[in-house]
mmCIF file of C-alpha atoms in Angstrom:
data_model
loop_
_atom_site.group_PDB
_atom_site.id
_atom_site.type_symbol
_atom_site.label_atom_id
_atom_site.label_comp_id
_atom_site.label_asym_id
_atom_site.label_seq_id
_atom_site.Cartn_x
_atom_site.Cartn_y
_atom_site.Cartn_z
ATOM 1 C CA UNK A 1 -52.337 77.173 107.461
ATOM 2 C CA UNK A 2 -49.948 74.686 108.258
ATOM 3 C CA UNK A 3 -49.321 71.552 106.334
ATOM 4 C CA UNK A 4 -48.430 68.292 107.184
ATOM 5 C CA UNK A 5 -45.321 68.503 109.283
ATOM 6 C CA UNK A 6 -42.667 65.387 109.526
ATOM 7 C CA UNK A 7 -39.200 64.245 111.299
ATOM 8 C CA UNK A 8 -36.083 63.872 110.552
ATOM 9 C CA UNK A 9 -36.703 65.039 107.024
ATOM 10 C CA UNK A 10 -33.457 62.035 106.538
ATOM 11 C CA UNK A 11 -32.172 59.539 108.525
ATOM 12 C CA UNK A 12 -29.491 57.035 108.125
ATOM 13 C CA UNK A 13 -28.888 53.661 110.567
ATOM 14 C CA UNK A 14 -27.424 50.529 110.805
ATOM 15 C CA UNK A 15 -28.876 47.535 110.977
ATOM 16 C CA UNK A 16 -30.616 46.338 113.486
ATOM 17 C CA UNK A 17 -31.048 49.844 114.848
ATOM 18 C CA UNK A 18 -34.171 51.200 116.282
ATOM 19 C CA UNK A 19 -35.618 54.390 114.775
ATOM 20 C CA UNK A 20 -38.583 56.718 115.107
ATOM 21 C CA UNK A 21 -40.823 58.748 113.157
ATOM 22 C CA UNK A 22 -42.565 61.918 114.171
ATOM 23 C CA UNK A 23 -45.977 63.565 112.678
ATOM 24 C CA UNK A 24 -47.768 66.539 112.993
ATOM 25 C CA UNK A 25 -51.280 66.705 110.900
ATOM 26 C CA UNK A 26 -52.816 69.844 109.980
ATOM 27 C CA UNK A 27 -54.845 70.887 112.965
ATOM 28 C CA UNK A 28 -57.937 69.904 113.028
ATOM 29 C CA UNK A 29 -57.495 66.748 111.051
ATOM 30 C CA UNK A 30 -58.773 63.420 112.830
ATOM 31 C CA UNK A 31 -57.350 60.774 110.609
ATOM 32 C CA UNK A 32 -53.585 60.672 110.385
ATOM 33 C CA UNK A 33 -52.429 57.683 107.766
ATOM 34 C CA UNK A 34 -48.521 56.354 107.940
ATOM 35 C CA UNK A 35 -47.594 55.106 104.166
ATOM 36 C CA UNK A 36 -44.498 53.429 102.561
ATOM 37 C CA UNK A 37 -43.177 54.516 99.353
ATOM 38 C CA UNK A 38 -40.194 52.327 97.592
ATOM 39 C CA UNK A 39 -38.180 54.071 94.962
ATOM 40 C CA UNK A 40 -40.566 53.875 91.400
ATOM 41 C CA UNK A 41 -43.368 52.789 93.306
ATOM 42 C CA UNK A 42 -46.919 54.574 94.664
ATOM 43 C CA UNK A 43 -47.226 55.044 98.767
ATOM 44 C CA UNK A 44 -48.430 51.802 100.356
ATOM 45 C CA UNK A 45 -50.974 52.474 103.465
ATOM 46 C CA UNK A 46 -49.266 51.314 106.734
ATOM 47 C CA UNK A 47 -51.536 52.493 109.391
ATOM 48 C CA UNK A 48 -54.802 54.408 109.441
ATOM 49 C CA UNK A 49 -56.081 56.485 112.871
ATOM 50 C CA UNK A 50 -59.568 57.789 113.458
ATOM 51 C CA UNK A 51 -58.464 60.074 116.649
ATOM 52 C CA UNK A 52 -56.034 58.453 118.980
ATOM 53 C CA UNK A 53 -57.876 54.448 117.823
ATOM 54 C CA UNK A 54 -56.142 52.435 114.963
ATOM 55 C CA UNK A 55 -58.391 51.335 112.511
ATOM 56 C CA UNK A 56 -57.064 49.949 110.629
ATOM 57 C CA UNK A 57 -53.423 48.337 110.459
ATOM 58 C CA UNK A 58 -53.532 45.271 108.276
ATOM 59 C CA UNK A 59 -50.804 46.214 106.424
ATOM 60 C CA UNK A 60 -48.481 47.465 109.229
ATOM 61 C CA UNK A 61 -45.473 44.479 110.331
ATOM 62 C CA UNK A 62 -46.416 44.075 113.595
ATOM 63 C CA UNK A 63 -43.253 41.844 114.276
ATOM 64 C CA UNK A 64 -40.707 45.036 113.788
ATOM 65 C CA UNK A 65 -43.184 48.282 113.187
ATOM 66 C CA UNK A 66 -44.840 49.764 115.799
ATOM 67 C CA UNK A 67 -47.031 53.158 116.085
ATOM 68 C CA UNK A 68 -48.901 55.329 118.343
ATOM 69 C CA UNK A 69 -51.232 58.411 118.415
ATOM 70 C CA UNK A 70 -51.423 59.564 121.651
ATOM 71 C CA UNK A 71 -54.005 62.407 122.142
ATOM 72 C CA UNK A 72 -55.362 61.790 118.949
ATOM 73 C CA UNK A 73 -52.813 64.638 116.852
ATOM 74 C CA UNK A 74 -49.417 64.031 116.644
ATOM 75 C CA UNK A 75 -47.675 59.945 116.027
ATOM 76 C CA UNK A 76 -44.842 58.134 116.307
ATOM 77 C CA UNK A 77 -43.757 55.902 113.960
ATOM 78 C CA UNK A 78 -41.114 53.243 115.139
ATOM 79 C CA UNK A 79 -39.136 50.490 113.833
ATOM 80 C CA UNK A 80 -37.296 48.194 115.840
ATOM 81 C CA UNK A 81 -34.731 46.560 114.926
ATOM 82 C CA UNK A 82 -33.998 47.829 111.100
ATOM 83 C CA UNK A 83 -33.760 45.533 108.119
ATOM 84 C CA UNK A 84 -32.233 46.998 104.925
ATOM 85 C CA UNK A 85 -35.440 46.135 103.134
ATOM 86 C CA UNK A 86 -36.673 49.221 105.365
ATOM 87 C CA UNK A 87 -34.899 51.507 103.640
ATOM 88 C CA UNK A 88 -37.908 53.648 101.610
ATOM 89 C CA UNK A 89 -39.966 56.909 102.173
ATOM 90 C CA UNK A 90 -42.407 57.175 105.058
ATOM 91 C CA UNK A 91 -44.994 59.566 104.222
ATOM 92 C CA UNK A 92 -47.519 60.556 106.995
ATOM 93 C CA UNK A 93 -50.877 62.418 105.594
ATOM 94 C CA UNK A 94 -53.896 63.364 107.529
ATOM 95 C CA UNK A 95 -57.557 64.533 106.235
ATOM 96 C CA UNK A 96 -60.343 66.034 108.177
ATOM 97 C CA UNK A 97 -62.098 62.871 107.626
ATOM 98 C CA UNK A 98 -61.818 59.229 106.632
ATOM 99 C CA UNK A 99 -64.078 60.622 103.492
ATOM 100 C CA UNK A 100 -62.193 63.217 102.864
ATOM 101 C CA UNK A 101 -59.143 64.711 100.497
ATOM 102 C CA UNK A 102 -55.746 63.728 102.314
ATOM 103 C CA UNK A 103 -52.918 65.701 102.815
ATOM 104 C CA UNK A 104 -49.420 64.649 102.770
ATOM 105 C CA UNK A 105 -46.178 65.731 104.699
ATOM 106 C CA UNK A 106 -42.735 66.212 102.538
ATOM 107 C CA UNK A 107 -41.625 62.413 103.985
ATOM 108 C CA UNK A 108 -38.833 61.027 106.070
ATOM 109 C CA UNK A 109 -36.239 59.380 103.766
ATOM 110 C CA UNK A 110 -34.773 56.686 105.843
ATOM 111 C CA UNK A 111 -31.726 54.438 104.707
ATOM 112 C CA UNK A 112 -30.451 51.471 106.681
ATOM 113 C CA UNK A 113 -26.811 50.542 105.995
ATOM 114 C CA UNK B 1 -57.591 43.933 95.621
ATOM 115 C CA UNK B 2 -57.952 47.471 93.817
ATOM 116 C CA UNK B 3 -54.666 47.153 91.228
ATOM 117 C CA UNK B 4 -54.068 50.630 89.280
ATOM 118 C CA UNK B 5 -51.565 51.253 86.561
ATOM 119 C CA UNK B 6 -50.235 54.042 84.972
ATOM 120 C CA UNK B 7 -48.862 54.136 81.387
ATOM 121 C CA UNK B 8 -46.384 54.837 80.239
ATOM 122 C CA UNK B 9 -43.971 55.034 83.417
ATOM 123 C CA UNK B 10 -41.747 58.090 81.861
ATOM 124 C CA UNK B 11 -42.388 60.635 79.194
ATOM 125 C CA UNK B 12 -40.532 63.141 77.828
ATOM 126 C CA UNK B 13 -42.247 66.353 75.485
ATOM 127 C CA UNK B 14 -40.375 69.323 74.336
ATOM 128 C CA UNK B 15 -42.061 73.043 76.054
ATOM 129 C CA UNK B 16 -45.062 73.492 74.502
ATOM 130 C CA UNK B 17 -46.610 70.366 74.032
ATOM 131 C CA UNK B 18 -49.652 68.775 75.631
ATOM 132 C CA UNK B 19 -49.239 66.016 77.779
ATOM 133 C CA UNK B 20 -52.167 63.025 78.279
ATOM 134 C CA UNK B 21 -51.072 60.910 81.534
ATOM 135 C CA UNK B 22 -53.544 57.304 81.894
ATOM 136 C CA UNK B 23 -54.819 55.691 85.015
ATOM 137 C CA UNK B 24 -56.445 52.533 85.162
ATOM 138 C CA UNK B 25 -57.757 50.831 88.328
ATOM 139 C CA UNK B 26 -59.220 47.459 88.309
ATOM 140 C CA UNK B 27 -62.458 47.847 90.864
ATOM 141 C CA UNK B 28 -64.817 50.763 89.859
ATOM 142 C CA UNK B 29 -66.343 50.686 93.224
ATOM 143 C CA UNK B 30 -64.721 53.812 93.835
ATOM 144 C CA UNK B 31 -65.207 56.745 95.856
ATOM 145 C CA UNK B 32 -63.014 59.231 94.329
ATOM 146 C CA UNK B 33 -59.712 59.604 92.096
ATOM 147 C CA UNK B 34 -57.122 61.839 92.762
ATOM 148 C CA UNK B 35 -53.977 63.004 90.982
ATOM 149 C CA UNK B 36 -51.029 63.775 92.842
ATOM 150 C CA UNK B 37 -47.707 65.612 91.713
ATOM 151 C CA UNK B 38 -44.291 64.834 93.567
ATOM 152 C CA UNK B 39 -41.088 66.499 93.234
ATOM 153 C CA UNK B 40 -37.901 64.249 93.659
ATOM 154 C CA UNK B 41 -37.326 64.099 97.426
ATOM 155 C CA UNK B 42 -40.986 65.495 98.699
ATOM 156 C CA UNK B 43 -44.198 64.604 99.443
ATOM 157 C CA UNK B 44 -47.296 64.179 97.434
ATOM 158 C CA UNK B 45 -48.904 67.765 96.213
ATOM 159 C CA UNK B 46 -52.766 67.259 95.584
ATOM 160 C CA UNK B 47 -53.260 68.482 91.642
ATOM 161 C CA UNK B 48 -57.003 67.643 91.604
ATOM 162 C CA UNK B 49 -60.091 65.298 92.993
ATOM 163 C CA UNK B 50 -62.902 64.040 91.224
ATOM 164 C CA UNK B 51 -65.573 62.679 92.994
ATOM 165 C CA UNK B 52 -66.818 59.104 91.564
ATOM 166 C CA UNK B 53 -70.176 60.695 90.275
ATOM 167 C CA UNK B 54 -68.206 63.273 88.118
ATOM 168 C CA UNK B 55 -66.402 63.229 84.533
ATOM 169 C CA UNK B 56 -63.897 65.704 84.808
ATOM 170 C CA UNK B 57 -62.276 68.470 86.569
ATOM 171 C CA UNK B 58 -60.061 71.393 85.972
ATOM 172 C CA UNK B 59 -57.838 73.287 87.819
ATOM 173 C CA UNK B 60 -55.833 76.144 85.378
ATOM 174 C CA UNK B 61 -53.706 73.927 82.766
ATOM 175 C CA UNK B 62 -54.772 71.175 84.147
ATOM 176 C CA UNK B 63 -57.763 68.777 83.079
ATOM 177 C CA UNK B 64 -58.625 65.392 84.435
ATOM 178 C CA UNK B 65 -61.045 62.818 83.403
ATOM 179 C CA UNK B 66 -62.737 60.182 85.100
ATOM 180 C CA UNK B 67 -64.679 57.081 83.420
ATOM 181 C CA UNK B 68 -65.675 54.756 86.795
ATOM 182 C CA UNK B 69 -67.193 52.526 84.383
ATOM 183 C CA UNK B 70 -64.390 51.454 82.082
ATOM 184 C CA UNK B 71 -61.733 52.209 84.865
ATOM 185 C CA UNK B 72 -59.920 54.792 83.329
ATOM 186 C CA UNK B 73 -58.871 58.263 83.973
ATOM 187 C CA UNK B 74 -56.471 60.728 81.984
ATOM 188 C CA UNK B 75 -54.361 63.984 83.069
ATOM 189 C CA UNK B 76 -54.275 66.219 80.531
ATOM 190 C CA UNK B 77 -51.998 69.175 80.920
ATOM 191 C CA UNK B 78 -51.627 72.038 78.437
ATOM 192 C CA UNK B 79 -48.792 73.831 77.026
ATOM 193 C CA UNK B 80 -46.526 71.888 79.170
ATOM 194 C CA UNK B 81 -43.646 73.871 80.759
ATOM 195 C CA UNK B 82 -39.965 72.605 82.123
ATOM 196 C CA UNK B 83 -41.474 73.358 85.229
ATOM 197 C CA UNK B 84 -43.888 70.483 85.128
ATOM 198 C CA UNK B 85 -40.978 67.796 85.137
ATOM 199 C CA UNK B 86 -42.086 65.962 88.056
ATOM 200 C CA UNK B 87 -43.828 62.317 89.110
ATOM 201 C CA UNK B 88 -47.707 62.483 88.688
ATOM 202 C CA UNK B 89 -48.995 59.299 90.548
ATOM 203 C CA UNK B 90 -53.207 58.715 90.119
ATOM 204 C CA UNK B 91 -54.766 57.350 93.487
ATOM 205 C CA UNK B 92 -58.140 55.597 93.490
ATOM 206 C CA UNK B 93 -60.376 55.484 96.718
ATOM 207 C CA UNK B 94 -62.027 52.728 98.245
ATOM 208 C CA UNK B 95 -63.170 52.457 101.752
ATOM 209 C CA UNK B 96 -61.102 55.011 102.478
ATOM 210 C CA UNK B 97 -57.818 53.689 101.137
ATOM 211 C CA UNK B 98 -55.935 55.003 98.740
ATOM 212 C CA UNK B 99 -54.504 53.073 96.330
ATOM 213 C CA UNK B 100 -51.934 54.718 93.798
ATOM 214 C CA UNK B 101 -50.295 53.453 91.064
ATOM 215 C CA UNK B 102 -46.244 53.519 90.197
ATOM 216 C CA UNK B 103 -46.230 57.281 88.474
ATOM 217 C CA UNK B 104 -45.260 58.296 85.369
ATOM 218 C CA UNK B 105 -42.378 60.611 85.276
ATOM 219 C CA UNK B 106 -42.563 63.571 83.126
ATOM 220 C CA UNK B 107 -39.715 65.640 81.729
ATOM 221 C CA UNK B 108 -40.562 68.604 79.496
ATOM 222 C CA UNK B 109 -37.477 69.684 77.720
ATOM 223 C CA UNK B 110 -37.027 73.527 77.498
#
């Protein structure tokens, strides 16, 4: 079975740059979660789905960050425009349920110049 | 606010050794605690799950305890090996967040 499947694996921008984020969960999987991890710290949740719905997104800067789940499987992460205090490790996981074990993908490792 | 911690934030242990990893979390109103292994540059590898009405679980070399109560819980891994240098980060569940702490890094000297 397939795990967790991210893109760009790395990406490096300038500035005030837009970028994007792609996720595939495992199939079958109805919540998809979008964490931040700085270097030496734990993943911080950004976004949580239930299907295609947000559910929660407290944590998620709505003034720059921006994400979608259309169709309820794959999402799109997106920041526009890029700070330097962006640059971190976005980590997308999914799980069959909100009660249930998460899985993570191997991370996109974004730097902003 | 659910605040976990782990101690102490890098270890090293020549081959052979046992290691003993601690987790604390400040809310016991938990629904389960997971340990997680990461590899410099990957994602998060599930090492093992305990649900909040258990005490321990084991998976091979691999033993983890879980007292809700005090807020504590403790990887234990046996006869440590260079290949278990890596960042083990504890994650706590509430209302289904997870919340992790910082990691402790481990490097087993061959």
């Amino acid at each position: 079975e397939a795990g967790v499947v991210q893109s760009p694996r790395y990406k490096i921008i300038e500035k005030k740059q837009p970028v994007a984020f792609w996720c595939n969960p495992i199939s079958g999987h109805n919540t998809l979660y979008w964490y931040l991890q700085n270097l030496g710290q734990g993943p911080e949740l950004l976004i949580r789905y239930e299907n295609e719905e947000a559910v929660d997104d407290s944590q998620l800067p709505k003034d720059r960050f921006s994400a979608e789940r259309l169709k309820g499987v794959d999402s799109t992460l997106k920041i526009q425009p890029a700070e330097l205090g962006d640059s971190a490790v976005y980590l997308c996981a999914s799980s069959l349920s909100g009660d249930n074990e998460q899985f993570f993908g191997p991370g996109t490792r974004l730097t902003v110049l | 606010k659910q605040e976990v911690t782990q101690i102490p934030a890098a270890l090293s242990v020549p081959e052979g050794e046992n290691l003993v990893l601690n987790c604390s979390f400040t809310d016991s109103a938990i629904y389960n605690l997971q340990w997680f292994r990461q590899d410099p540059g990957k994602g998060l590898t599930s090492l093992l799950l305990i649900q909040s009405s258990q005490r321990e679980q084991t998976s091979g070399r691999l033993n983890a305890s879980l007292d809700k109560s005090s807020g504590r819980s403790t990887l234990y891994i046996a006869a440590s090996q260079p290949g278990d240098s890596a960042t083990y980060l504890c994650a706590v569940k509430g209302d289904y967040k997870l919340s992790f702490g910082a990691g402790t890094t481990v490097t087993v000297r061959a």
